[in-house]
Amino acid sequence: MKNKANEQLSEFLAGQGLKSTRQRNRILSVFVSAGRHLSAEELTLLVKKTDAGIGYATVYRTMKLLSEAGLAHERRFEDGVTRFEYNASEGHHDHLICTRCGRIIEFENEQIEALQQSVAKKNRFLVQSHKLELYGLCSNCRGKRKSTPDVR
Amino acid sequence: MKNKANEQLSEFLAGQGLKSTRQRNRILSVFVSAGRHLSAEELTLLVKKTDAGIGYATVYRTMKLLSEAGLAHERRFEDGVTRFEYNASEGHHDHLICTRCGRIIEFENEQIEALQQSVAKKNRFLVQSHKLELYGLCSNCRGKRKSTPDVR
DNA sequence: CATGATTTTGATATCCATTTTCAATTGCAA
DNA sequence: TTGCAATTGAAAATGGATATCAAAATCATG
């Protein structure tokens, strides 16, 4: 009866011998419906609107769990704060990050990925993962002095 | 009489109305002669061998200063610790980072840079800076079970 | 449905890198 | 030398993330 994400969570928990709890389901629901990159703090604030009794620690723990379950991905950009993104399914992607309004745009580019492999090969290096982030001004913020924050 | 880096520092300090101090010169000298990426902690340990009275706070403050002076670049990789690299002159480069021994290899690739620009253009995004990191196993660590730590 | 072993939770303490505070010291122009 | 702003070192504060621990909740079992 629940949405797909929550079903996936239930499966994962059952498979790991972990328990299904109100908190875990609530946190996942809020996270998914937010539909954007969220820090643990932002997520906690959203969650508390629905269920004031859920604490920070539980949010942190749950997000780690969701990462293990493949339902969330941890991202840490320049500001040093870990943010989570909901990963419905698709593969790897990289990010454009607006330094003014915080907007995060995702992109994929196989040509770049291929070149990365060739660089690695030249250095006899075996790539396990990579991170590509482009920082700058998004279309909304170019040429503006002020802006409406999108994400903090 | 000093080396080039220290001369650059003196110029920068004079230009900013800041003072030349024993600590600042000592820290820069140690940093430059190390010739590799160093965290503030690693650098402090090295500095203390020469001059035990220099504290952490001064190292942090000085490295921030050197960054402003263009003599150092801050880098923060996945482990969340800020490291500094001495930048003699050359332009931008990216990194291959060994997840086993911590070795850091620098590389440049204009093709990748060009593709980044095209991605940005498609998204009407103005790039100010970027970060590309490839994590994996270096040539020494491929096929090994254990390794000799290079950094940390 | 009651039991009880095992998990989970929430509040709080702790960790760790970095920054700030502040009184004492130092650099340097006059 | 003197005077004052800049700098320093030690220690406290900060901030995000993790660990601790007693109380509460889950859930297989009887």
Coordinates of C-alpha atoms (C1' of nucleotides) in Angstrom, one line a residue:
Chain A
M1 CA 0.0 0.0 0.0
K2 CA 3.0 2.2 0.7
N3 CA 4.9 3.8 -2.1
K4 CA 7.7 2.1 -3.9
A5 CA 10.5 3.5 -1.8
N6 CA 9.0 2.4 1.5
E7 CA 8.4 -1.1 0.0
Q8 CA 12.1 -1.2 -0.9
L9 CA 13.0 -0.2 2.6
S10 CA 10.8 -2.9 4.2
E11 CA 12.5 -5.5 2.0
F12 CA 15.9 -4.3 2.9
L13 CA 15.1 -4.3 6.6
A14 CA 13.6 -7.7 6.5
G15 CA 16.5 -9.0 4.6
Q16 CA 18.9 -7.6 7.1
G17 CA 17.0 -8.7 10.2
L18 CA 16.3 -5.1 11.1
K19 CA 13.1 -3.7 12.3
S20 CA 10.5 -1.5 10.5
T21 CA 9.8 1.5 12.6
R22 CA 7.6 4.5 12.4
Q23 CA 10.7 6.8 12.4
R24 CA 12.4 5.1 9.5
N25 CA 9.3 5.1 7.3
R26 CA 8.5 8.7 8.2
I27 CA 12.0 9.9 7.5
L28 CA 12.1 8.1 4.1
S29 CA 8.8 9.5 3.1
V30 CA 9.8 13.0 3.9
F31 CA 13.1 12.6 2.2
V32 CA 11.6 11.2 -1.0
S33 CA 8.9 13.7 -1.3
A34 CA 11.3 16.6 -0.8
G35 CA 12.8 15.6 -4.2
R36 CA 16.1 17.4 -3.7
H37 CA 19.4 17.3 -2.0
L38 CA 19.0 17.7 1.7
S39 CA 21.4 17.9 4.6
A40 CA 20.7 15.9 7.7
E41 CA 19.7 19.1 9.4
E42 CA 17.3 20.3 6.7
L43 CA 15.8 16.8 6.6
T44 CA 15.4 16.8 10.4
L45 CA 13.5 20.1 10.3
L46 CA 11.1 18.7 7.7
V47 CA 10.6 15.5 9.6
K48 CA 9.9 17.3 12.8
K49 CA 7.0 19.2 11.2
T50 CA 5.3 15.8 10.8
D51 CA 6.6 14.1 13.9
A52 CA 8.2 16.4 16.4
G53 CA 9.6 13.6 18.5
I54 CA 12.1 12.3 16.0
G55 CA 15.6 13.3 16.9
Y56 CA 18.7 14.3 15.0
A57 CA 20.5 11.1 15.8
T58 CA 17.8 9.0 14.4
V59 CA 17.8 11.0 11.1
Y60 CA 21.6 10.5 10.8
R61 CA 21.3 6.8 11.5
T62 CA 18.4 6.3 9.2
M63 CA 20.2 8.1 6.3
K64 CA 23.2 5.9 6.7
L65 CA 20.8 3.0 6.6
L66 CA 19.1 4.3 3.5
S67 CA 22.5 4.7 1.9
E68 CA 23.3 1.1 2.5
A69 CA 19.9 0.2 1.2
G70 CA 20.7 2.0 -2.0
L71 CA 17.8 4.4 -1.5
A72 CA 20.0 7.5 -0.8
H73 CA 23.4 8.7 -1.9
E74 CA 25.7 10.8 0.3
R75 CA 27.3 13.8 -1.3
R76 CA 29.7 16.2 0.2
F77 CA 30.4 19.4 -1.7
E78 CA 32.7 22.3 -0.9
D79 CA 30.9 23.5 2.2
G80 CA 31.8 20.3 4.0
V81 CA 28.2 19.4 4.8
T82 CA 26.9 16.0 3.8
R83 CA 23.8 16.1 1.7
F84 CA 21.6 13.2 0.6
E85 CA 20.0 12.7 -2.7
Y86 CA 17.2 10.3 -3.5
N87 CA 18.3 7.9 -6.1
A88 CA 15.2 6.4 -7.8
S89 CA 17.3 4.2 -10.0
E90 CA 19.6 5.7 -12.7
G91 CA 23.4 5.5 -12.8
H92 CA 26.2 7.8 -11.9
H93 CA 25.9 11.5 -12.4
D94 CA 27.9 14.7 -11.6
H95 CA 26.9 18.1 -10.4
L96 CA 26.7 21.8 -11.3
I97 CA 26.5 23.8 -8.0
C98 CA 25.5 27.4 -7.9
T99 CA 27.7 29.3 -5.5
R100 CA 25.1 32.0 -5.1
C101 CA 21.8 30.3 -4.6
G102 CA 22.9 26.8 -3.9
R103 CA 21.0 25.2 -6.7
I104 CA 22.3 21.8 -7.7
I105 CA 21.9 20.5 -11.2
E106 CA 22.7 17.0 -12.1
F107 CA 24.3 15.9 -15.4
E108 CA 25.8 12.9 -17.1
N109 CA 28.5 12.9 -19.7
E110 CA 30.0 9.7 -21.1
Q111 CA 32.7 11.5 -23.0
I112 CA 34.1 12.9 -19.8
E113 CA 33.8 9.5 -18.1
A114 CA 35.7 7.9 -21.0
L115 CA 38.5 10.5 -20.8
Q116 CA 38.7 9.9 -17.0
Q117 CA 39.4 6.3 -17.8
S118 CA 42.1 7.1 -20.2
V119 CA 43.8 9.4 -17.7
A120 CA 43.6 6.7 -15.1
K121 CA 45.1 4.2 -17.6
K122 CA 48.0 6.5 -18.3
N123 CA 48.7 6.5 -14.6
R124 CA 48.2 2.8 -14.2
F125 CA 45.4 3.7 -11.8
L126 CA 42.3 1.6 -11.1
V127 CA 39.3 3.9 -10.7
Q128 CA 36.7 2.9 -8.0
S129 CA 34.7 6.1 -8.0
H130 CA 35.0 9.7 -9.0
K131 CA 33.6 13.1 -8.2
L132 CA 33.2 15.9 -10.6
E133 CA 31.7 19.2 -9.5
L134 CA 31.4 22.5 -11.4
Y135 CA 30.9 25.5 -9.2
G136 CA 29.6 28.7 -10.6
L137 CA 26.5 30.7 -11.3
C138 CA 23.3 29.2 -12.5
S139 CA 21.2 30.7 -15.2
N140 CA 19.0 32.5 -12.6
C141 CA 21.9 34.0 -10.8
R142 CA 24.0 35.2 -13.7
G143 CA 23.9 38.9 -13.9
K144 CA 21.9 39.3 -10.7
R145 CA 23.1 41.0 -7.6
K146 CA 20.7 39.2 -5.3
S147 CA 18.8 36.0 -5.7
T148 CA 16.1 33.8 -4.2
P149 CA 17.8 31.0 -2.4
D150 CA 16.9 27.6 -3.8
V151 CA 18.7 25.5 -1.4
R152 CA 20.0 27.6 1.5
Chain B
M1 CA 68.6 35.9 0.5
K2 CA 65.5 33.9 1.2
N3 CA 64.0 31.6 -1.4
K4 CA 61.5 32.7 -3.9
A5 CA 58.4 31.7 -1.9
N6 CA 59.4 33.6 1.1
E7 CA 60.1 36.7 -1.0
Q8 CA 56.6 36.4 -2.5
L9 CA 55.3 36.2 1.1
S10 CA 57.1 39.3 2.1
E11 CA 55.8 41.2 -0.8
F12 CA 52.3 40.0 -0.1
L13 CA 52.5 41.0 3.6
A14 CA 54.0 44.4 2.8
G15 CA 51.3 45.0 0.2
Q16 CA 48.6 44.2 2.7
G17 CA 50.0 46.1 5.6
L18 CA 50.6 42.9 7.5
K19 CA 53.7 41.9 9.4
S20 CA 56.5 39.6 8.6
T21 CA 57.0 37.2 11.5
R22 CA 59.3 34.3 12.4
Q23 CA 56.3 31.9 12.5
R24 CA 54.9 32.8 9.1
N25 CA 58.3 32.4 7.4
R26 CA 59.0 29.2 9.2
I27 CA 55.7 27.7 8.3
L28 CA 56.1 28.6 4.7
S29 CA 59.6 27.2 4.5
V30 CA 58.5 23.9 6.0
F31 CA 55.5 23.7 3.8
V32 CA 57.4 24.4 0.6
S33 CA 60.2 22.0 1.3
A34 CA 57.8 19.2 2.2
G35 CA 56.8 19.2 -1.5
R36 CA 53.5 17.4 -1.1
H37 CA 49.9 17.7 0.1
L38 CA 49.8 18.3 3.8
S39 CA 47.0 18.6 6.3
A40 CA 47.2 21.4 8.9
E41 CA 48.0 18.7 11.5
E42 CA 50.8 17.1 9.5
L43 CA 52.3 20.5 8.8
T44 CA 52.1 21.5 12.4
L45 CA 54.0 18.4 13.4
L46 CA 56.7 19.2 10.9
V47 CA 56.9 22.8 12.0
K48 CA 57.1 21.9 15.6
K49 CA 60.3 19.9 14.9
T50 CA 62.0 23.1 13.9
D51 CA 60.2 25.5 16.3
A52 CA 58.3 23.8 19.1
G53 CA 56.6 26.9 20.2
I54 CA 54.5 27.4 17.1
G55 CA 50.8 26.5 17.8
Y56 CA 48.1 24.9 15.7
A57 CA 46.1 28.1 15.5
T58 CA 49.0 29.9 13.9
V59 CA 49.5 27.2 11.4
Y60 CA 45.8 27.4 10.4
R61 CA 45.9 31.1 10.2
T62 CA 49.1 31.2 8.2
M63 CA 47.8 28.6 5.7
K64 CA 44.7 30.7 5.1
L65 CA 47.0 33.6 4.6
L66 CA 49.2 31.7 2.1
S67 CA 46.1 30.7 0.2
E68 CA 45.1 34.3 -0.1
A69 CA 48.6 35.1 -1.2
G70 CA 48.3 32.5 -3.9
L71 CA 51.2 30.4 -2.4
A72 CA 49.0 27.5 -1.3
H73 CA 45.8 25.9 -2.4
E74 CA 43.3 24.3 -0.2
R75 CA 42.0 20.9 -1.2
R76 CA 39.4 18.9 0.5
F77 CA 39.0 15.3 -0.5
E78 CA 36.6 12.6 0.6
D79 CA 38.0 12.2 4.1
G80 CA 36.9 15.7 5.0
V81 CA 40.3 16.9 6.0
T82 CA 41.6 20.0 4.3
R83 CA 45.1 19.6 2.8
F84 CA 47.3 22.3 1.3
E85 CA 49.4 22.0 -1.8
Y86 CA 52.2 24.3 -2.7
N87 CA 51.5 25.9 -6.0
A88 CA 54.8 27.0 -7.6
S89 CA 53.0 28.6 -10.5
E90 CA 51.2 26.3 -13.0
G91 CA 47.6 26.3 -13.7
H92 CA 44.7 24.2 -12.6
H93 CA 45.0 20.4 -12.2
D94 CA 42.9 17.6 -10.9
H95 CA 43.7 14.5 -8.7
L96 CA 43.9 10.8 -8.7
I97 CA 43.7 9.6 -5.1
C98 CA 44.6 6.2 -3.9
T99 CA 42.1 4.9 -1.4
R100 CA 44.5 2.4 0.0
C101 CA 47.8 4.3 0.5
G102 CA 46.6 7.9 0.2
R103 CA 48.9 8.7 -2.6
I104 CA 47.9 11.8 -4.6
I105 CA 48.7 12.1 -8.3
E106 CA 48.0 15.3 -10.1
F107 CA 47.0 15.5 -13.7
E108 CA 45.7 18.0 -16.3
N109 CA 43.5 17.3 -19.3
E110 CA 42.2 20.0 -21.5
Q111 CA 39.8 17.8 -23.3
I112 CA 38.0 17.2 -20.1
E113 CA 38.0 20.9 -19.2
A114 CA 36.6 21.6 -22.7
L115 CA 33.8 19.1 -22.2
Q116 CA 33.0 20.6 -18.8
Q117 CA 32.6 24.0 -20.4
S118 CA 30.2 22.5 -23.0
V119 CA 28.1 20.9 -20.2
A120 CA 28.0 24.2 -18.4
K121 CA 26.9 26.0 -21.6
K122 CA 24.1 23.5 -22.1
N123 CA 22.8 24.4 -18.7
R124 CA 23.4 28.1 -19.1
F125 CA 25.8 27.9 -16.2
L126 CA 28.9 30.1 -15.6
V127 CA 31.7 28.0 -14.2
Q128 CA 33.9 29.7 -11.6
S129 CA 35.8 26.6 -10.5
H130 CA 35.6 22.9 -10.6
K131 CA 36.8 19.8 -8.8
L132 CA 37.5 16.4 -10.4
E133 CA 38.8 13.6 -8.3
L134 CA 39.3 10.0 -9.3
Y135 CA 39.4 7.6 -6.4
G136 CA 40.9 4.1 -6.7
L137 CA 44.0 2.1 -6.5
C138 CA 47.4 3.4 -7.6
S139 CA 49.8 1.2 -9.5
N140 CA 51.6 0.2 -6.3
C141 CA 48.4 -0.9 -4.6
R142 CA 46.8 -2.7 -7.4
G143 CA 46.9 -6.4 -6.6
K144 CA 48.3 -6.0 -3.1
R145 CA 46.7 -6.8 0.1
K146 CA 48.7 -4.5 2.3
S147 CA 50.6 -1.4 1.5
T148 CA 53.1 1.2 2.8
P149 CA 51.2 4.4 3.6
D150 CA 52.3 7.3 1.6
V151 CA 50.2 10.0 3.2
R152 CA 48.9 9.5 6.8
Chain C
dC1 C1' -2.4 -11.8 23.1
dA2 C1' 1.4 -12.0 26.4
dT3 C1' 6.4 -12.7 26.7
dG4 C1' 11.0 -11.5 26.3
dA5 C1' 15.1 -11.2 23.6
dT6 C1' 16.8 -7.9 20.5
dT7 C1' 16.6 -3.5 18.2
dT8 C1' 15.8 1.1 18.1
dT9 C1' 15.2 5.5 19.9
dG10 C1' 16.1 10.2 21.9
dA11 C1' 18.7 13.0 24.7
dT12 C1' 23.0 13.9 25.7
dA13 C1' 27.9 13.5 25.7
dT14 C1' 31.7 13.0 22.8
dC15 C1' 34.7 13.5 18.8
dC16 C1' 37.5 15.9 15.7
dA17 C1' 38.9 19.5 12.6
dT18 C1' 38.7 24.2 12.5
dT19 C1' 37.8 28.8 14.3
dT20 C1' 37.5 32.2 17.8
dT21 C1' 38.8 34.5 22.0
dC22 C1' 41.8 37.2 24.7
dA23 C1' 45.7 38.6 27.3
dA24 C1' 50.5 38.8 26.4
dT25 C1' 54.0 39.5 22.9
dT26 C1' 56.1 41.3 18.7
dG27 C1' 56.9 44.1 14.5
dC28 C1' 57.7 48.3 12.7
dA29 C1' 57.0 53.2 11.6
dA30 C1' 57.9 57.4 13.6
Chain D
dT1 C1' 62.9 54.0 22.2
dT2 C1' 58.1 54.4 22.0
dG3 C1' 53.4 53.4 20.9
dC4 C1' 50.1 50.9 18.9
dA5 C1' 48.2 47.8 15.7
dA6 C1' 49.1 43.2 14.3
dT7 C1' 50.3 38.7 15.9
dT8 C1' 50.7 34.8 18.8
dG9 C1' 49.7 30.7 21.8
dA10 C1' 46.7 28.4 24.9
dA11 C1' 42.5 27.3 25.7
dA12 C1' 37.6 27.6 24.8
dA13 C1' 34.1 27.5 21.4
dT14 C1' 32.0 25.8 17.2
dG15 C1' 29.6 22.7 14.2
dG16 C1' 28.7 18.5 11.9
dA17 C1' 28.7 13.8 12.8
dT18 C1' 29.0 9.8 15.9
dA19 C1' 28.8 7.2 20.2
dT20 C1' 26.6 6.1 24.7
dC21 C1' 23.0 4.4 27.4
dA22 C1' 18.7 3.8 29.7
dA23 C1' 14.0 3.6 28.2
dA24 C1' 10.8 2.2 24.6
dA25 C1' 9.3 -0.4 20.7
dT26 C1' 9.4 -4.4 17.4
dC27 C1' 8.2 -8.9 16.5
dA28 C1' 8.9 -14.1 16.5
dT29 C1' 7.3 -17.3 19.6
dG30 C1' 4.4 -19.7 22.9

